[in-house]
CSV table of C-alpha atoms and ligand atoms in Angstrom, one decimal:
chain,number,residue,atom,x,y,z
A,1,UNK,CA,102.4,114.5,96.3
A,2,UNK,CA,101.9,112.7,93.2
A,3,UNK,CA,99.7,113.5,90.4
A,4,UNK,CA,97.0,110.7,89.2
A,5,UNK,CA,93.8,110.1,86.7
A,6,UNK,CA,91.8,108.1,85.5
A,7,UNK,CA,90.3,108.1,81.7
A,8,UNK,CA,86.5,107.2,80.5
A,9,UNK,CA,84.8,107.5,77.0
A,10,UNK,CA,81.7,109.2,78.3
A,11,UNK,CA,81.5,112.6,80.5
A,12,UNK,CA,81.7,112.2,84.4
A,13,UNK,CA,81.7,114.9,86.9
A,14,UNK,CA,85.0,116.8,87.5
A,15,UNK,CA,86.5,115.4,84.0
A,16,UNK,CA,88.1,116.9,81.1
A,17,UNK,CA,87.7,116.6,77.6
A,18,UNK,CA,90.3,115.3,75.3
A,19,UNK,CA,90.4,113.7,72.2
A,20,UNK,CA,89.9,110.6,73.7
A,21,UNK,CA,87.0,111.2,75.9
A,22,UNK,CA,87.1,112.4,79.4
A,23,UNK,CA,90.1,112.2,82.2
A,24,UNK,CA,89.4,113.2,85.6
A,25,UNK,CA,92.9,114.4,87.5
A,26,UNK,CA,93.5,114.5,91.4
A,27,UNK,CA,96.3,114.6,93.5
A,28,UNK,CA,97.5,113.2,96.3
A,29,UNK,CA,95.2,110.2,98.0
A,30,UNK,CA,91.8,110.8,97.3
A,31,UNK,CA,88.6,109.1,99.4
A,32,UNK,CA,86.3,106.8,98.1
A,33,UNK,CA,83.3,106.7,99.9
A,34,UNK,CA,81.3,103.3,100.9
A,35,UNK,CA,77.5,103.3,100.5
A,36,UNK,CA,76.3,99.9,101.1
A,37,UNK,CA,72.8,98.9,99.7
A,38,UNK,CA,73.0,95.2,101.4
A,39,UNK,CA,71.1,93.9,104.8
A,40,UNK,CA,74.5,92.0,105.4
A,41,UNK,CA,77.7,93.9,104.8
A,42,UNK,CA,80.2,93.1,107.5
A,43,UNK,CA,80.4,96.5,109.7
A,44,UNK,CA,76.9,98.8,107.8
A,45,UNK,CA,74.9,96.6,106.7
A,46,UNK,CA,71.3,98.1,106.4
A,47,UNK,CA,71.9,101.4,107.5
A,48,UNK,CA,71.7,102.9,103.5
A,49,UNK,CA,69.1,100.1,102.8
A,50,UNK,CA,66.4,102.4,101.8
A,51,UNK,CA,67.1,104.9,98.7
A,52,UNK,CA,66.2,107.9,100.7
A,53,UNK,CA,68.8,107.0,103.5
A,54,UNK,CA,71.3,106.3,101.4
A,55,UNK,CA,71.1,109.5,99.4
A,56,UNK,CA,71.3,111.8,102.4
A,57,UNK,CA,74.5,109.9,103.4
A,58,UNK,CA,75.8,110.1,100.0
A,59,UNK,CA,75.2,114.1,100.0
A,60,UNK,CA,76.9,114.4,103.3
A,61,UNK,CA,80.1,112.6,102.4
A,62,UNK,CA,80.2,114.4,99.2
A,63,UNK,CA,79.7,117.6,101.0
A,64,UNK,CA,82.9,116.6,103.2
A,65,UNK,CA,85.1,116.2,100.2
A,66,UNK,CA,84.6,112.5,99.2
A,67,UNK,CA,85.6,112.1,95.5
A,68,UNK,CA,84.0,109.0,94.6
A,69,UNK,CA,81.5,106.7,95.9
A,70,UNK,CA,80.7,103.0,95.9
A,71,UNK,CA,77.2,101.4,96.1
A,72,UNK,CA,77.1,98.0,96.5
A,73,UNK,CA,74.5,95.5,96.6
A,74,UNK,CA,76.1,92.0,97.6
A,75,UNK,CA,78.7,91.5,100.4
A,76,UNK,CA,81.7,89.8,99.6
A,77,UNK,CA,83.1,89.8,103.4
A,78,UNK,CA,84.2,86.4,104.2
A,79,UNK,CA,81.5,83.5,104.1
A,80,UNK,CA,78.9,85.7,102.8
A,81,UNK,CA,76.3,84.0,100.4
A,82,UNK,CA,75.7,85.6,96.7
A,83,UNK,CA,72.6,86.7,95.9
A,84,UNK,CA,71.0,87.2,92.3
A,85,UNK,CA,71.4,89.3,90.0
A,86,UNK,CA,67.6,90.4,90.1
A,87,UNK,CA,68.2,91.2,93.8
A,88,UNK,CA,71.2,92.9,93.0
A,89,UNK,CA,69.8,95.2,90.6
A,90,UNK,CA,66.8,95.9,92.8
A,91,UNK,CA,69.3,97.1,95.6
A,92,UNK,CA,71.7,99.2,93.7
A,93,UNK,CA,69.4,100.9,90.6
A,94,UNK,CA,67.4,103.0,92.7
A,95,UNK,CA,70.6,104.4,94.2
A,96,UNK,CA,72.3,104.8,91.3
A,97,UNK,CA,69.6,107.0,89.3
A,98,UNK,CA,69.2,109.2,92.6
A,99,UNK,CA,72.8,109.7,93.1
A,100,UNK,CA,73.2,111.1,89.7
A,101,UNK,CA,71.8,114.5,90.9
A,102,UNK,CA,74.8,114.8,93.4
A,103,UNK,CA,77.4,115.0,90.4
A,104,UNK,CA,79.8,113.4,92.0
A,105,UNK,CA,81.6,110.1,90.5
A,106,UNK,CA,79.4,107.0,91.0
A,107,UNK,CA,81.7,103.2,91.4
A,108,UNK,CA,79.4,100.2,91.7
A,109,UNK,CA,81.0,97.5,93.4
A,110,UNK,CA,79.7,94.3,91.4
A,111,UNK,CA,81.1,90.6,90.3
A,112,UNK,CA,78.4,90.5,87.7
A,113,UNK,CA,78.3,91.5,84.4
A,114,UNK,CA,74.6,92.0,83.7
A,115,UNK,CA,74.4,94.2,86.6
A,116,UNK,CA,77.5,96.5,85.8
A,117,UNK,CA,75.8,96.7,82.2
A,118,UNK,CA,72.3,98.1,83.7
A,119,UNK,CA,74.4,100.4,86.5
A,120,UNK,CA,76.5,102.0,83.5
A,121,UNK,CA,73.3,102.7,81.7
A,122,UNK,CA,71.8,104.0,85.3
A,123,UNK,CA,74.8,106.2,85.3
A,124,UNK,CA,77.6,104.7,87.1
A,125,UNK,CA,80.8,104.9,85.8
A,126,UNK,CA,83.8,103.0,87.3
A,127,UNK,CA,83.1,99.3,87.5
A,128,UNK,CA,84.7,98.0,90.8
A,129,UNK,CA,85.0,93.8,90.6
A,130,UNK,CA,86.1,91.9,93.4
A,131,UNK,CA,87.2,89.0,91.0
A,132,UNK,CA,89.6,91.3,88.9
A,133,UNK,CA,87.1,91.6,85.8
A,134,UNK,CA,87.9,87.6,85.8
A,135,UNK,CA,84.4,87.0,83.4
A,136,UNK,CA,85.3,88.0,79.9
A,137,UNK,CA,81.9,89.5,79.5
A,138,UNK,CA,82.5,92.2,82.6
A,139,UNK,CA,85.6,93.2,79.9
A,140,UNK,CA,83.2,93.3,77.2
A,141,UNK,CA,80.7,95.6,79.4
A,142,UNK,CA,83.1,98.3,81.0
A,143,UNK,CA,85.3,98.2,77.3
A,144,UNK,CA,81.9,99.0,75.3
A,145,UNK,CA,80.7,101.1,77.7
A,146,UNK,CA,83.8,103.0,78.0
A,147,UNK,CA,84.1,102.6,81.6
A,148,UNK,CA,87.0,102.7,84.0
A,149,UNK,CA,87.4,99.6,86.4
A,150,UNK,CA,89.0,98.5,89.6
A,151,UNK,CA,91.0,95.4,89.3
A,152,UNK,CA,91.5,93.5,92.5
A,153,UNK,CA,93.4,90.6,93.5
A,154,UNK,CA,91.2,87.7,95.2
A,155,UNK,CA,93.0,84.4,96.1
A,156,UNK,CA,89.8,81.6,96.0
A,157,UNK,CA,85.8,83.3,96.4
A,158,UNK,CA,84.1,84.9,98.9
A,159,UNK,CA,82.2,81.8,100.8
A,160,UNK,CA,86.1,80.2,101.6
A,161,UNK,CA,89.2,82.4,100.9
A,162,UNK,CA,89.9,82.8,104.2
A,163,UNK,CA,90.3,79.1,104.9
A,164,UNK,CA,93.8,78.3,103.5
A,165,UNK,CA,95.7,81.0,101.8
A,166,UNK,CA,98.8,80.6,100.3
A,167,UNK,CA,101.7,82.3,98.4
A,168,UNK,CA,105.2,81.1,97.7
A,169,UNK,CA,105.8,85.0,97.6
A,170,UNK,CA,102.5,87.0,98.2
A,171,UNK,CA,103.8,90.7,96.9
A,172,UNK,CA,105.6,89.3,93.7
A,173,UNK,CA,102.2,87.2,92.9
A,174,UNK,CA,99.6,90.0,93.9
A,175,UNK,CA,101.6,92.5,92.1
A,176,UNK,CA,102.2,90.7,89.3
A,177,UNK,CA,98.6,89.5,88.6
A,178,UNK,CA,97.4,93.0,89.1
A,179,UNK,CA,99.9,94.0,86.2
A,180,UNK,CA,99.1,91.7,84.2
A,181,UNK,CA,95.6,91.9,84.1
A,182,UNK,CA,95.9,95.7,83.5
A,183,UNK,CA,97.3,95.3,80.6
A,184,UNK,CA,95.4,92.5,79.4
A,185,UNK,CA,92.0,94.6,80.3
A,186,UNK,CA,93.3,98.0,78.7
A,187,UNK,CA,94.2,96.0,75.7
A,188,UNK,CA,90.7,94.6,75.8
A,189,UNK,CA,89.8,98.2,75.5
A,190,UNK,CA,88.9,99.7,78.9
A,191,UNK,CA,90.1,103.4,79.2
A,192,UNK,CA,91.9,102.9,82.3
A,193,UNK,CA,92.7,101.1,85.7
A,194,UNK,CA,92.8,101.4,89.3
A,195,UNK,CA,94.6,98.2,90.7
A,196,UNK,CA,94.3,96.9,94.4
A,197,UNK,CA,95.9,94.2,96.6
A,198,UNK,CA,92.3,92.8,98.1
A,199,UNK,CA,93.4,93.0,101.7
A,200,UNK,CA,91.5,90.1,103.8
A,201,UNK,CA,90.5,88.4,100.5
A,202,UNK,CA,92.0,85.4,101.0
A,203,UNK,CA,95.2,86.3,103.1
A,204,UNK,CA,96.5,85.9,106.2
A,205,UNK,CA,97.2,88.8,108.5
A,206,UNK,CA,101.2,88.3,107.8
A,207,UNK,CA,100.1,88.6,103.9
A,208,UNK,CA,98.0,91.4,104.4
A,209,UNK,CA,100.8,92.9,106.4
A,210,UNK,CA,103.4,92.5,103.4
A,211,UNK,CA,101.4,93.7,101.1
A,212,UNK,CA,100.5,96.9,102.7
A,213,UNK,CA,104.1,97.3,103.3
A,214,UNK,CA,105.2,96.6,99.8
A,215,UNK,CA,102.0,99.6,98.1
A,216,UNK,CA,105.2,101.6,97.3
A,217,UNK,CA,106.0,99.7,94.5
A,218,UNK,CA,103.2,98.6,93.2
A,219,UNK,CA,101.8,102.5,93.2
A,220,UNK,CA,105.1,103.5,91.2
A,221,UNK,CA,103.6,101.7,88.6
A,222,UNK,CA,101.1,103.4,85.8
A,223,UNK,CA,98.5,103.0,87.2
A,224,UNK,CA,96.4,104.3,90.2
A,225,UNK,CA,96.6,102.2,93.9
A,226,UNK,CA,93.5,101.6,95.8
A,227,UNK,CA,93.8,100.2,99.3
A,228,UNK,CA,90.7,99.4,100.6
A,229,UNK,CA,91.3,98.3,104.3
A,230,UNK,CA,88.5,100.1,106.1
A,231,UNK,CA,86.7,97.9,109.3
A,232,UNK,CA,88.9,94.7,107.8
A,233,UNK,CA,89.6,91.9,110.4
A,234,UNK,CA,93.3,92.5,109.6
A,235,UNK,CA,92.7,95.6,111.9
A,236,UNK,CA,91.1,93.2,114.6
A,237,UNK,CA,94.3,91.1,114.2
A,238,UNK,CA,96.5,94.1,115.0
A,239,UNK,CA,94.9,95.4,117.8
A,240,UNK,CA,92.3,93.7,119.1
A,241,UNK,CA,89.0,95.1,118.0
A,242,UNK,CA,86.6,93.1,117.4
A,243,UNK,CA,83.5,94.9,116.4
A,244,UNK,CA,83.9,96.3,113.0
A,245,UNK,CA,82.3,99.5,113.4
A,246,UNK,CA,84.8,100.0,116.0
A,247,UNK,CA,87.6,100.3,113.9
A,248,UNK,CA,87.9,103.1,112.1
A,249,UNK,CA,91.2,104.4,113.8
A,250,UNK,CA,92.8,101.7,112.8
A,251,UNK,CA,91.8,101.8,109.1
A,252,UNK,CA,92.7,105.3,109.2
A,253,UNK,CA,96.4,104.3,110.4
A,254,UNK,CA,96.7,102.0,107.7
A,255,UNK,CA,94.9,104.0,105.1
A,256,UNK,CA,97.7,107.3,106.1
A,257,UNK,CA,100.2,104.5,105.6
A,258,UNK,CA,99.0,103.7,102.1
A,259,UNK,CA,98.9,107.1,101.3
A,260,UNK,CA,102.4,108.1,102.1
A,261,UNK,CA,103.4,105.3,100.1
A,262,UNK,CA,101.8,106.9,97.1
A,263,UNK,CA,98.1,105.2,96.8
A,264,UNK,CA,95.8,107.1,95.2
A,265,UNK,CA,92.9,106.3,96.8
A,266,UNK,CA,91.1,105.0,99.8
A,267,UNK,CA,88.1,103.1,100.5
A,268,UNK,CA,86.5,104.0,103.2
A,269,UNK,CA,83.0,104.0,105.7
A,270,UNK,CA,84.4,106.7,107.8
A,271,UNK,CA,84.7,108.9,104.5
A,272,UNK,CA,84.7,112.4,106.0
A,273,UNK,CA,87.1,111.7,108.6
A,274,UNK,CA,89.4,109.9,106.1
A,275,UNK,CA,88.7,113.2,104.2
A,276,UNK,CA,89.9,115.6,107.0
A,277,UNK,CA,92.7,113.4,107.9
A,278,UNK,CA,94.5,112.9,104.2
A,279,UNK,CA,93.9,117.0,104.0
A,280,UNK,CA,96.2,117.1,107.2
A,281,UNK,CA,98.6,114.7,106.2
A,282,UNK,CA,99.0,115.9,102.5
A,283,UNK,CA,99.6,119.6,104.0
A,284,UNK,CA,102.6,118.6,106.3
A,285,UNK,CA,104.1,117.2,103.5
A,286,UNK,CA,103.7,119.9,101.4
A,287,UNK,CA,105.1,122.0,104.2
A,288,UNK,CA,108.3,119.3,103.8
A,289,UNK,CA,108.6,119.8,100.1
A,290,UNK,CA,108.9,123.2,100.5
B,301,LIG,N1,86.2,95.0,100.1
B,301,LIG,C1,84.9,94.8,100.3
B,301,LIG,C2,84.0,95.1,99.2
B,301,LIG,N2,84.4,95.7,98.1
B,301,LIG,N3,86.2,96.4,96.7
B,301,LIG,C3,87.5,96.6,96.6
B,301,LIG,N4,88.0,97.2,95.4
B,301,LIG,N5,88.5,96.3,97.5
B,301,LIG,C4,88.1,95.7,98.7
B,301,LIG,O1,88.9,95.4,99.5
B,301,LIG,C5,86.7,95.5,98.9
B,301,LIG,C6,85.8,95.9,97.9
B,301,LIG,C7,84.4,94.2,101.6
B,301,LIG,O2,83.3,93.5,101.5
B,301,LIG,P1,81.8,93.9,102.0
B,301,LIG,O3,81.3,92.8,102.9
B,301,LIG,O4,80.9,94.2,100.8
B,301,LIG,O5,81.9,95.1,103.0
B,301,LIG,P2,82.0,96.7,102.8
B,301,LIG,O6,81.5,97.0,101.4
B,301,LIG,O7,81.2,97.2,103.9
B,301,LIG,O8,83.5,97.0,102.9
């Protein structure tokens, strides 16, 4: 089970100090949990859209072993529309500033660098950007800050990815990006990386599919793997299910998957039962290794 961590310049819960600032170590695949504060998200949308609600289901899933979680205030499923970055704020501040009392490590899931500025000053402290930190500000914001960030890979935006993807070879260009852009963001100064393939953001199932297959390699890279499947319409694709909030047995198949393969994280809305079944999982292996 392999070993990974990711480094900030600020204290966060569960870190340690170094000379640099403050790692936080875990191993095996941890959970990261989805708290959605949007009326529109594809499969809970408006069920954590009052501060209140969404700090009791933040407390539970930290209670079951969830190790990060990650408020966001605009969908990005396909064809969604953006929303401002007023509105934004207003949906994910409150939540921020309430979850700090839970100690447990806050992502904010944002394309927008004015509102990862005000949620690192609220007391997030991963940025998580759909767009791969493409804005040179949102590199400015999480490298002054001293903030980790999630890169993902995105083929088009939001409103019409899903319309024609294409790849002469989707793994080698996914991969690749995501390396790339590591570097060129640690350079820029942010303390460290977690890097995902953006399944269902503009990919066909067959892409998804390769790229799922293919985490292996990209997680025996330096840096951590996030897969972040849960609910998708990839899942629907596979087996036919097509209300999202009935897919969470299928997110967990793929999510084990991702996990044997050496991902180091999971995002997930069924959080507690990803929790219990990654602690099965990573105990028969242990068994294995002896
Ligand atoms: N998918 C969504 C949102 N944020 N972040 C990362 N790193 N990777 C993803 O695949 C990803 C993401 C999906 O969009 P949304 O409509 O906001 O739904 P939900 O947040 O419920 O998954």
């Amino acid at each position: 089970m392999g070993s990974h961590q990711l480094s900030f310049r600020f204290e966060v819960p569960g870190g340690r100090k170094t000379s640099e600032g403050w790692t936080v170590t875990w191993q095996g695949c941890a959970v990261m949990g989805i708290l959605n504060a949007t009326p529109d998200s594809f499969s809970d949308g408006g069920r954590h859209f009052s501060v209140d609600a969404a700090l009791a289901s933040a407390r539970s899933m930290r209670d079951s072993g969830v190790f990060m979680l990650d408020v966001g205030g605009e969908s990005t499923r396909p064809g969604s529309d953006p929303v401002d970055a007023a509105t934004e704020l207003d949906r994910v501040l409150p939540v921020i500033r309430a979850l700090r009392e839970l100690d447990v490590l806050i992502s904010v899931d944002t394309m927008k660098p004015e509102v990862a500025a005000a949620a690192l000053k609220a007391g997030a402290h991963l940025i998580n950007d759909v767009t791969g930190l493409s804005q040179p500000e949102m590199v400015r914001v999480c490298a002054e800050a001293g903030a980790a960030a999630c890169i993902m890979h995105m083929q088009g935006e939001p409103r019409t990815m899903q319309h024609q993807p294409s790849y002469d070879d989707v793994v080698a260009e996914v991969h690749g990006y995501l390396r790339e852009r590591a570097a060129e963001v640690k350079a820029a100064g942010v303390p460290s990386v977690l890097l995902d393939p953006g399944i269902g953001f503009g990919k066909t199932l067959e892409h998804n599919l390769a790229l799922i297959r293919a985490v292996g390699d990209l997680a025996a890279g330096e840096d951590p793997v996030l897969m972040a499947a849960s609910r998708k319409k990839t899942i629907d694709l596979i087996a036919d299910v097509p209300q999202a909030d009935q897919r969470d047995p299928g997110s967990l198949a793929l999510h084990l998957h991702s996990a044997r393969q050496g991902a180091a994280m999971v995002r997930a809305h069924a959080a507690a039962e990803h929790v219990q079944a990654l602690r099965v999982q990573q105990r028969i292996e242990q068994a294995v290794d002896g």
